[in-house]
Amino acid sequence: MKQLSLFLSLFLFVSLFSFSQENTSSEPFIKENITKPSILSTHTFGVYFSRLQGYFNSKPLKNKTLSLSLESGNVWSPGIKVYIPKSEADRAIARTYNWDQAHRGFDGRSYEKDSFSTKNDGVIKGLRGNLNFKLAEKHELQIGFRAFLLTKGKAPFTLLTGDQFIESFHSNIAGGEDPFDRKVFGLEQAGIEYTDRNGNSLKVDNGNLFATGLETAYYYYPESLSNKNKRFYVNFGAHLGINLSSSNSSLDFGLSGNALKTFVINDRSNFNVGTSLGVLKKALADFKSDNLEFGTNNFIANSETALEYSLRTKSANVHSFGVIFYIQTSLNKKEELEYIVPIRDPLAFNSWGHGATNLYKNNDYWSLIYSYTKKGVTLSFYLQQDFTVINIPDVQTGFGVQFGL
């Protein structure tokens, strides 16, 4: 895990870096919240429904606040078709092979099966917006939207997440020459294709706006579970998402719990630790009968752990450095991976299974975040890496701005 060690070492370095400015105030610096934009990945299935993430605040925001975030994630997996045997006898045969060799047990004979196919290529640009306002002393409401655009990821509009940069990094620094077969199929292409096991399909081309939705969240801050003296705070969220795309027109519902612990270091330094747990019911209600099936698990759970070090300057501006680990349960039922029969694209040799196998694995990734706050306006930047290399996506960057109204 050399990449993970480098990632955390960089975080510790910037967190402990001391700015030359001195603060003349003797009052302790208290920051009882963790600053972050949306860090949800641009997974080609996940963008089609609501997903939950941590919300680490000690109390409802005092003023109405508008948050906007722009994200960019490179997605790539060559075309793959997956057969799922229906009978237990056929599944037993498939279990005797490794997943990538299971087709050998069925060469030349027919069997009852379901199937799905997927193919992903491009850089997904996501735009999110949230409006938060205080309802009462312990109550807060958030109303937001999301929309995604598929692009080829060409410079100068895309830098760190473009194919050219990623493959140059692989060739010259780590990974080796074309470890994921991108060059085999051509760099800077864009296209998403998916057909579910019910025969419903979607196709997204370069420049298409897709996977739009509206999201609301209600947060409650119970005093009985918080301790102001120890600077420990809890809030609970209820989430309702309306998916507006033609591929998934439905209603999602989720619940979350968030905890925050603040450590006051001195008159210019502050350290926060946050943890969050959530569960989402996908498609609580369908608005159309031919919605695509984005995974066989109807309930999706998530966990998030966040660390943040903040430094106040002489002029009362705040620099914050954070690292977040996010994990989400698999979109497909994991036991099915034991007996799937995947058929690869004949040109793909290295990472051809990622488009299917990642649906059976927990999604996890790290985000390194820097935020700067001045006069009530916060700018945030993050770099996100999938160290398990299951393309959810592999690399993602994001920018956010937050200000009071």
Short mmCIF file of C-alpha atoms in Angstrom, two decimals:
data_model
loop_
_atom_site.label_atom_id
_atom_site.label_comp_id
_atom_site.label_asym_id
_atom_site.label_seq_id
_atom_site.Cartn_x
_atom_site.Cartn_y
_atom_site.Cartn_z
CA MET A 1 0.00 0.00 0.00
CA LYS A 2 2.78 2.45 -0.95
CA GLN A 3 0.24 4.82 -2.51
CA LEU A 4 -1.79 4.93 0.71
CA SER A 5 1.33 5.64 2.80
CA LEU A 6 2.30 8.48 0.45
CA PHE A 7 -1.24 9.87 0.58
CA LEU A 8 -1.34 9.95 4.40
CA SER A 9 2.22 11.27 4.69
CA LEU A 10 1.29 14.20 2.48
CA PHE A 11 -1.75 14.91 4.65
CA LEU A 12 0.31 14.89 7.85
CA PHE A 13 2.91 17.16 6.28
CA VAL A 14 0.45 19.85 5.24
CA SER A 15 -1.50 19.52 8.49
CA LEU A 16 1.55 20.15 10.66
CA PHE A 17 2.95 22.87 8.44
CA SER A 18 3.16 26.11 10.43
CA PHE A 19 2.32 29.38 8.72
CA SER A 20 4.68 32.24 9.47
CA GLN A 21 1.89 34.58 10.57
CA GLU A 22 1.37 34.90 14.31
CA ASN A 23 -1.94 35.43 16.04
CA THR A 24 -1.98 38.00 18.81
CA SER A 25 -5.25 36.80 20.30
CA SER A 26 -5.08 34.75 23.49
CA GLU A 27 -8.58 33.37 22.95
CA PRO A 28 -8.65 29.70 21.93
CA PHE A 29 -9.50 28.96 18.32
CA ILE A 30 -12.69 26.89 18.27
CA LYS A 31 -14.02 25.44 15.01
CA GLU A 32 -16.83 22.98 15.76
CA ASN A 33 -17.45 21.68 12.27
CA ILE A 34 -15.59 19.94 9.44
CA THR A 35 -15.39 21.85 6.17
CA LYS A 36 -15.86 19.78 3.04
CA PRO A 37 -17.58 19.86 -0.34
CA SER A 38 -19.40 16.81 -1.69
CA ILE A 39 -16.92 13.91 -1.89
CA LEU A 40 -19.26 11.36 -3.47
CA SER A 41 -17.62 9.53 -6.36
CA THR A 42 -18.73 9.77 -9.99
CA HIS A 43 -19.43 6.03 -10.19
CA THR A 44 -21.30 5.34 -13.44
CA PHE A 45 -24.08 3.53 -11.55
CA GLY A 46 -23.99 5.57 -8.35
CA VAL A 47 -24.70 8.89 -10.07
CA TYR A 48 -28.18 7.64 -11.00
CA PHE A 49 -29.50 7.50 -7.44
CA SER A 50 -29.13 9.38 -4.17
CA ARG A 51 -26.19 8.57 -1.90
CA LEU A 52 -25.41 9.69 1.63
CA GLN A 53 -22.31 11.33 3.06
CA GLY A 54 -21.18 12.75 6.39
CA TYR A 55 -22.43 16.10 7.69
CA PHE A 56 -20.19 17.17 10.56
CA ASN A 57 -21.68 20.21 12.29
CA SER A 58 -22.22 20.88 15.99
CA LYS A 59 -25.41 22.91 15.44
CA PRO A 60 -27.61 24.23 12.63
CA LEU A 61 -25.96 26.87 10.47
CA LYS A 62 -26.74 30.34 11.75
CA ASN A 63 -27.45 31.88 8.33
CA LYS A 64 -28.85 30.57 5.08
CA THR A 65 -25.91 29.01 3.27
CA LEU A 66 -25.41 28.13 -0.38
CA SER A 67 -22.88 25.44 -1.34
CA LEU A 68 -21.81 24.59 -4.89
CA SER A 69 -19.37 21.87 -5.91
CA LEU A 70 -17.88 20.76 -9.21
CA GLU A 71 -16.30 17.31 -9.50
CA SER A 72 -14.37 15.48 -12.22
CA GLY A 73 -13.81 11.72 -12.24
CA ASN A 74 -12.22 9.43 -14.84
CA VAL A 75 -14.19 6.22 -15.41
CA TRP A 76 -12.92 3.33 -17.50
CA SER A 77 -13.82 -0.31 -18.01
CA PRO A 78 -13.82 -2.17 -21.35
CA GLY A 79 -17.02 -3.78 -22.54
CA ILE A 80 -18.05 -6.92 -20.68
CA LYS A 81 -21.10 -9.20 -20.74
CA VAL A 82 -22.00 -11.22 -17.66
CA TYR A 83 -24.17 -14.33 -17.54
CA ILE A 84 -25.74 -15.44 -14.25
CA PRO A 85 -26.79 -19.12 -14.27
CA LYS A 86 -30.28 -19.67 -12.88
CA SER A 87 -30.07 -23.29 -11.72
CA GLU A 88 -28.07 -24.33 -8.67
CA ALA A 89 -26.46 -27.14 -10.68
CA ASP A 90 -25.06 -24.68 -13.21
CA ARG A 91 -23.96 -22.32 -10.45
CA ALA A 92 -22.07 -25.21 -8.83
CA ILE A 93 -20.17 -25.73 -12.08
CA ALA A 94 -19.25 -22.03 -12.28
CA ARG A 95 -17.98 -22.09 -8.66
CA THR A 96 -15.30 -24.62 -9.60
CA TYR A 97 -13.58 -21.98 -11.78
CA ASN A 98 -12.09 -18.60 -11.01
CA TRP A 99 -14.52 -15.87 -12.04
CA ASP A 100 -12.45 -14.95 -15.12
CA GLN A 101 -12.34 -18.57 -16.34
CA ALA A 102 -15.93 -19.59 -15.54
CA HIS A 103 -16.94 -19.50 -19.21
CA ARG A 104 -14.86 -22.64 -19.82
CA GLY A 105 -17.39 -24.71 -17.89
CA PHE A 106 -20.16 -23.66 -20.31
CA ASP A 107 -18.38 -23.60 -23.68
CA GLY A 108 -20.50 -25.25 -26.35
CA ARG A 109 -23.68 -25.76 -24.31
CA SER A 110 -26.76 -23.75 -23.47
CA TYR A 111 -28.12 -23.09 -20.00
CA GLU A 112 -30.78 -20.95 -18.36
CA LYS A 113 -29.33 -17.60 -17.37
CA ASP A 114 -29.83 -13.91 -16.75
CA SER A 115 -27.35 -11.40 -18.16
CA PHE A 116 -26.19 -7.81 -18.07
CA SER A 117 -23.52 -5.86 -19.97
CA THR A 118 -21.61 -2.68 -19.25
CA LYS A 119 -18.98 -0.44 -20.82
CA ASN A 120 -17.62 2.82 -19.38
CA ASP A 121 -15.24 5.42 -20.76
CA GLY A 122 -14.80 9.14 -20.23
CA VAL A 123 -14.55 11.85 -17.61
CA ILE A 124 -17.75 12.55 -15.71
CA LYS A 125 -18.25 16.16 -14.61
CA GLY A 126 -20.66 16.60 -11.75
CA LEU A 127 -22.35 19.77 -10.49
CA ARG A 128 -24.06 19.83 -7.10
CA GLY A 129 -25.75 22.60 -5.17
CA ASN A 130 -27.21 22.77 -1.66
CA LEU A 131 -29.14 25.43 0.22
CA ASN A 132 -29.13 25.03 4.01
CA PHE A 133 -31.24 26.99 6.43
CA LYS A 134 -32.12 26.80 10.10
CA LEU A 135 -35.69 25.74 10.91
CA ALA A 136 -35.42 26.01 14.71
CA GLU A 137 -32.82 25.80 17.49
CA LYS A 138 -32.05 22.13 16.82
CA HIS A 139 -33.42 21.66 13.33
CA GLU A 140 -31.93 22.27 9.88
CA LEU A 141 -33.13 21.69 6.32
CA GLN A 142 -31.05 21.15 3.19
CA ILE A 143 -32.39 21.32 -0.37
CA GLY A 144 -30.12 20.45 -3.28
CA PHE A 145 -29.68 19.23 -6.84
CA ARG A 146 -27.20 17.15 -8.83
CA ALA A 147 -26.41 16.87 -12.54
CA PHE A 148 -23.68 15.07 -14.51
CA LEU A 149 -22.07 15.60 -17.91
CA LEU A 150 -19.98 13.05 -19.84
CA THR A 151 -16.87 14.44 -21.54
CA LYS A 152 -13.72 13.17 -23.28
CA GLY A 153 -11.61 14.85 -20.61
CA LYS A 154 -9.33 16.85 -22.87
CA ALA A 155 -7.01 19.61 -21.66
CA PRO A 156 -7.27 22.40 -20.65
CA PHE A 157 -10.74 21.65 -19.25
CA THR A 158 -9.50 18.47 -17.59
CA LEU A 159 -6.02 18.04 -16.15
CA LEU A 160 -5.43 15.52 -13.34
CA THR A 161 -8.32 13.24 -14.35
CA GLY A 162 -7.73 13.14 -18.10
CA ASP A 163 -6.55 10.00 -19.90
CA GLN A 164 -3.32 11.63 -21.07
CA PHE A 165 -2.22 12.60 -17.55
CA ILE A 166 -3.22 9.27 -16.00
CA GLU A 167 -1.44 7.16 -18.59
CA SER A 168 1.65 9.40 -18.47
CA PHE A 169 1.70 8.85 -14.69
CA HIS A 170 1.40 5.09 -15.18
CA SER A 171 4.15 4.96 -17.81
CA ASN A 172 6.67 7.17 -16.02
CA ILE A 173 5.96 6.92 -12.27
CA ALA A 174 3.81 3.96 -11.17
CA GLY A 175 1.63 1.25 -12.70
CA GLY A 176 3.57 0.34 -15.83
CA GLU A 177 2.72 0.75 -19.47
CA ASP A 178 -1.04 0.82 -20.13
CA PRO A 179 -2.05 -1.32 -17.11
CA PHE A 180 -5.79 -0.88 -17.78
CA ASP A 181 -5.90 -1.24 -21.60
CA ARG A 182 -6.90 2.39 -22.15
CA LYS A 183 -4.45 2.77 -25.02
CA VAL A 184 -5.74 -0.39 -26.67
CA PHE A 185 -9.14 1.24 -27.17
CA GLY A 186 -7.91 4.81 -27.64
CA LEU A 187 -7.42 7.70 -25.23
CA GLU A 188 -9.84 10.57 -24.71
CA GLN A 189 -12.95 8.70 -25.77
CA ALA A 190 -16.37 9.07 -24.13
CA GLY A 191 -19.27 6.65 -23.95
CA ILE A 192 -21.28 4.73 -21.37
CA GLU A 193 -23.42 1.71 -22.27
CA TYR A 194 -25.37 -0.52 -19.94
CA THR A 195 -28.05 -3.18 -20.36
CA ASP A 196 -29.55 -4.61 -17.18
CA ARG A 197 -30.75 -8.17 -16.63
CA ASN A 198 -34.31 -7.12 -17.51
CA GLY A 199 -33.24 -5.99 -20.98
CA ASN A 200 -33.52 -2.26 -20.27
CA SER A 201 -30.60 -0.25 -21.62
CA LEU A 202 -28.99 3.18 -21.62
CA LYS A 203 -26.39 4.91 -23.79
CA VAL A 204 -24.58 8.11 -22.83
CA ASP A 205 -22.45 9.91 -25.43
CA ASN A 206 -19.91 12.69 -25.21
CA GLY A 207 -21.55 15.96 -24.18
CA ASN A 208 -24.71 14.34 -22.81
CA LEU A 209 -26.20 15.72 -19.58
CA PHE A 210 -27.54 12.79 -17.57
CA ALA A 211 -28.40 11.42 -14.10
CA THR A 212 -30.05 14.55 -12.73
CA GLY A 213 -31.88 14.64 -9.43
CA LEU A 214 -33.16 16.66 -6.46
CA GLU A 215 -32.22 15.91 -2.85
CA THR A 216 -33.48 17.05 0.53
CA ALA A 217 -32.14 16.37 4.01
CA TYR A 218 -33.48 17.20 7.46
CA TYR A 219 -30.97 17.29 10.34
CA TYR A 220 -31.82 17.11 14.03
CA TYR A 221 -29.29 17.98 16.76
CA PRO A 222 -30.32 16.30 20.04
CA GLU A 223 -28.88 17.98 23.14
CA SER A 224 -29.22 14.76 25.14
CA LEU A 225 -26.55 13.02 23.05
CA SER A 226 -24.15 15.96 22.85
CA ASN A 227 -21.74 17.24 25.48
CA LYS A 228 -20.72 20.88 25.06
CA ASN A 229 -18.12 20.72 27.83
CA LYS A 230 -16.31 17.87 26.07
CA ARG A 231 -17.07 19.36 22.64
CA PHE A 232 -18.79 16.23 21.41
CA TYR A 233 -21.79 16.64 19.11
CA VAL A 234 -24.29 14.41 17.33
CA ASN A 235 -26.86 14.99 14.60
CA PHE A 236 -29.25 12.69 12.77
CA GLY A 237 -30.40 13.07 9.18
CA ALA A 238 -33.44 11.97 7.18
CA HIS A 239 -32.87 12.06 3.42
CA LEU A 240 -35.23 12.08 0.47
CA GLY A 241 -33.95 11.96 -3.10
CA ILE A 242 -35.89 12.36 -6.34
CA ASN A 243 -34.14 10.82 -9.36
CA LEU A 244 -35.15 12.61 -12.55
CA SER A 245 -33.27 10.80 -15.32
CA SER A 246 -35.09 8.81 -17.97
CA SER A 247 -33.13 5.72 -16.90
CA ASN A 248 -34.14 5.96 -13.26
CA SER A 249 -37.20 7.98 -12.32
CA SER A 250 -37.73 7.10 -8.68
CA LEU A 251 -37.69 8.14 -5.02
CA ASP A 252 -34.94 7.17 -2.54
CA PHE A 253 -35.05 7.42 1.25
CA GLY A 254 -32.21 7.27 3.76
CA LEU A 255 -31.21 7.80 7.38
CA SER A 256 -27.86 8.93 8.74
CA GLY A 257 -26.10 9.58 12.03
CA ASN A 258 -23.12 11.92 12.38
CA ALA A 259 -20.78 12.53 15.32
CA LEU A 260 -18.15 15.24 15.78
CA LYS A 261 -15.40 15.62 18.38
CA THR A 262 -13.49 18.92 18.59
CA PHE A 263 -10.04 19.33 20.13
CA VAL A 264 -8.96 22.91 20.84
CA ILE A 265 -5.16 23.05 20.59
CA ASN A 266 -4.34 26.72 21.19
CA ASP A 267 -5.29 30.21 20.04
CA ARG A 268 -4.67 29.38 16.39
CA SER A 269 -5.05 25.59 15.97
CA ASN A 270 -8.03 23.26 16.07
CA PHE A 271 -8.46 19.54 15.34
CA ASN A 272 -11.73 17.78 14.49
CA VAL A 273 -12.68 14.13 14.16
CA GLY A 274 -15.93 13.10 12.52
CA THR A 275 -17.65 9.79 11.88
CA SER A 276 -20.85 9.01 10.00
CA LEU A 277 -23.07 6.01 9.31
CA GLY A 278 -25.94 5.87 6.85
CA VAL A 279 -28.32 3.55 5.07
CA LEU A 280 -30.30 4.23 1.91
CA LYS A 281 -33.33 2.47 0.46
CA LYS A 282 -33.05 2.72 -3.32
CA ALA A 283 -36.28 3.09 -5.29
CA LEU A 284 -38.63 3.39 -2.35
CA ALA A 285 -41.10 4.34 -5.08
CA ASP A 286 -40.75 3.98 -8.87
CA PHE A 287 -42.31 6.61 -11.12
CA LYS A 288 -42.05 4.39 -14.23
CA SER A 289 -42.08 0.66 -14.85
CA ASP A 290 -38.98 0.39 -17.05
CA ASN A 291 -36.39 1.91 -14.71
CA LEU A 292 -32.96 0.33 -15.07
CA GLU A 293 -31.67 -1.88 -12.27
CA PHE A 294 -28.49 -0.29 -10.93
CA GLY A 295 -27.52 -3.17 -8.70
CA THR A 296 -29.41 -5.97 -6.99
CA ASN A 297 -28.95 -4.64 -3.44
CA ASN A 298 -31.94 -2.46 -2.59
CA PHE A 299 -30.32 -1.14 0.59
CA ILE A 300 -26.95 0.65 0.45
CA ALA A 301 -25.01 1.37 3.65
CA ASN A 302 -22.12 3.81 3.99
CA SER A 303 -19.55 4.87 6.55
CA GLU A 304 -17.32 7.94 6.57
CA THR A 305 -14.42 8.94 8.82
CA ALA A 306 -12.98 12.46 8.64
CA LEU A 307 -9.96 14.16 10.21
CA GLU A 308 -9.39 17.90 9.95
CA TYR A 309 -6.65 20.22 11.19
CA SER A 310 -7.42 23.97 11.02
CA LEU A 311 -5.18 26.98 11.48
CA ARG A 312 -6.34 30.57 12.03
CA THR A 313 -4.10 33.33 10.69
CA LYS A 314 -3.41 36.78 12.13
CA SER A 315 -6.09 38.24 9.87
CA ALA A 316 -8.67 35.67 11.11
CA ASN A 317 -8.68 33.67 7.89
CA VAL A 318 -8.75 29.89 8.29
CA HIS A 319 -6.77 27.18 6.49
CA SER A 320 -8.16 23.65 6.92
CA PHE A 321 -6.51 20.37 5.90
CA GLY A 322 -8.61 17.22 5.93
CA VAL A 323 -8.49 13.56 5.01
CA ILE A 324 -11.63 11.46 4.60
CA PHE A 325 -12.13 7.73 4.19
CA TYR A 326 -15.47 6.73 2.66
CA ILE A 327 -16.82 3.22 2.21
CA GLN A 328 -20.09 2.03 0.68
CA THR A 329 -21.53 -1.46 0.50
CA SER A 330 -21.66 -3.27 -2.83
CA LEU A 331 -24.31 -2.53 -5.45
CA ASN A 332 -24.78 -6.22 -6.29
CA LYS A 333 -25.21 -9.13 -3.88
CA LYS A 334 -21.69 -10.39 -3.14
CA GLU A 335 -22.44 -14.12 -3.26
CA GLU A 336 -23.31 -13.84 -6.96
CA LEU A 337 -19.63 -13.16 -7.76
CA GLU A 338 -18.94 -16.83 -6.95
CA TYR A 339 -20.86 -18.06 -10.01
CA ILE A 340 -21.01 -15.31 -12.62
CA VAL A 341 -19.80 -16.16 -16.14
CA PRO A 342 -18.17 -13.03 -17.59
CA ILE A 343 -17.30 -12.69 -21.27
CA ARG A 344 -14.62 -10.10 -22.01
CA ASP A 345 -14.09 -7.91 -25.04
CA PRO A 346 -11.60 -9.80 -27.27
CA LEU A 347 -9.22 -6.80 -27.28
CA ALA A 348 -9.10 -6.42 -23.48
CA PHE A 349 -6.51 -8.30 -21.44
CA ASN A 350 -5.62 -6.40 -18.25
CA SER A 351 -8.53 -4.80 -16.39
CA TRP A 352 -11.46 -6.11 -18.41
CA GLY A 353 -13.33 -7.44 -15.37
CA HIS A 354 -13.55 -4.18 -13.41
CA GLY A 355 -16.80 -3.08 -14.99
CA ALA A 356 -18.51 -6.13 -13.50
CA THR A 357 -16.51 -7.22 -10.45
CA ASN A 358 -16.61 -3.77 -8.81
CA LEU A 359 -20.39 -4.13 -8.58
CA TYR A 360 -19.86 -6.99 -6.11
CA LYS A 361 -17.30 -5.21 -3.92
CA ASN A 362 -17.56 -2.52 -1.28
CA ASN A 363 -16.61 0.83 -2.78
CA ASP A 364 -13.98 2.75 -0.80
CA TYR A 365 -11.76 5.75 -1.42
CA TRP A 366 -9.67 8.44 0.28
CA SER A 367 -10.06 12.20 -0.19
CA LEU A 368 -7.42 14.80 0.67
CA ILE A 369 -9.06 18.22 1.16
CA TYR A 370 -7.80 21.77 1.54
CA SER A 371 -10.18 24.62 2.44
CA TYR A 372 -9.67 28.34 2.86
CA THR A 373 -12.19 30.60 4.62
CA LYS A 374 -12.18 34.38 4.45
CA LYS A 375 -14.97 36.74 5.48
CA GLY A 376 -17.62 34.02 5.44
CA VAL A 377 -16.66 32.56 2.04
CA THR A 378 -15.06 29.12 1.90
CA LEU A 379 -13.20 27.65 -1.06
CA SER A 380 -12.39 23.91 -1.01
CA PHE A 381 -10.30 21.65 -3.22
CA TYR A 382 -9.89 17.88 -3.00
CA LEU A 383 -8.03 15.02 -4.61
CA GLN A 384 -9.63 11.59 -4.36
CA GLN A 385 -7.98 8.23 -4.93
CA ASP A 386 -9.40 4.71 -5.15
CA PHE A 387 -6.54 2.65 -3.72
CA THR A 388 -8.41 -0.63 -4.26
CA VAL A 389 -8.41 0.13 -8.01
CA ILE A 390 -11.98 -0.84 -8.77
CA ASN A 391 -12.61 2.21 -10.94
CA ILE A 392 -15.23 4.11 -8.96
CA PRO A 393 -13.52 6.18 -10.46
CA ASP A 394 -9.76 5.68 -10.19
CA VAL A 395 -8.97 9.40 -9.73
CA GLN A 396 -11.32 12.28 -8.95
CA THR A 397 -10.87 15.96 -8.19
CA GLY A 398 -13.32 18.51 -6.88
CA PHE A 399 -13.82 22.19 -6.11
CA GLY A 400 -16.41 23.74 -3.83
CA VAL A 401 -17.53 27.18 -2.71
CA GLN A 402 -19.76 27.99 0.28
CA PHE A 403 -21.11 31.33 1.44
CA GLY A 404 -23.90 32.81 3.52
CA LEU A 405 -26.91 34.54 1.99
#
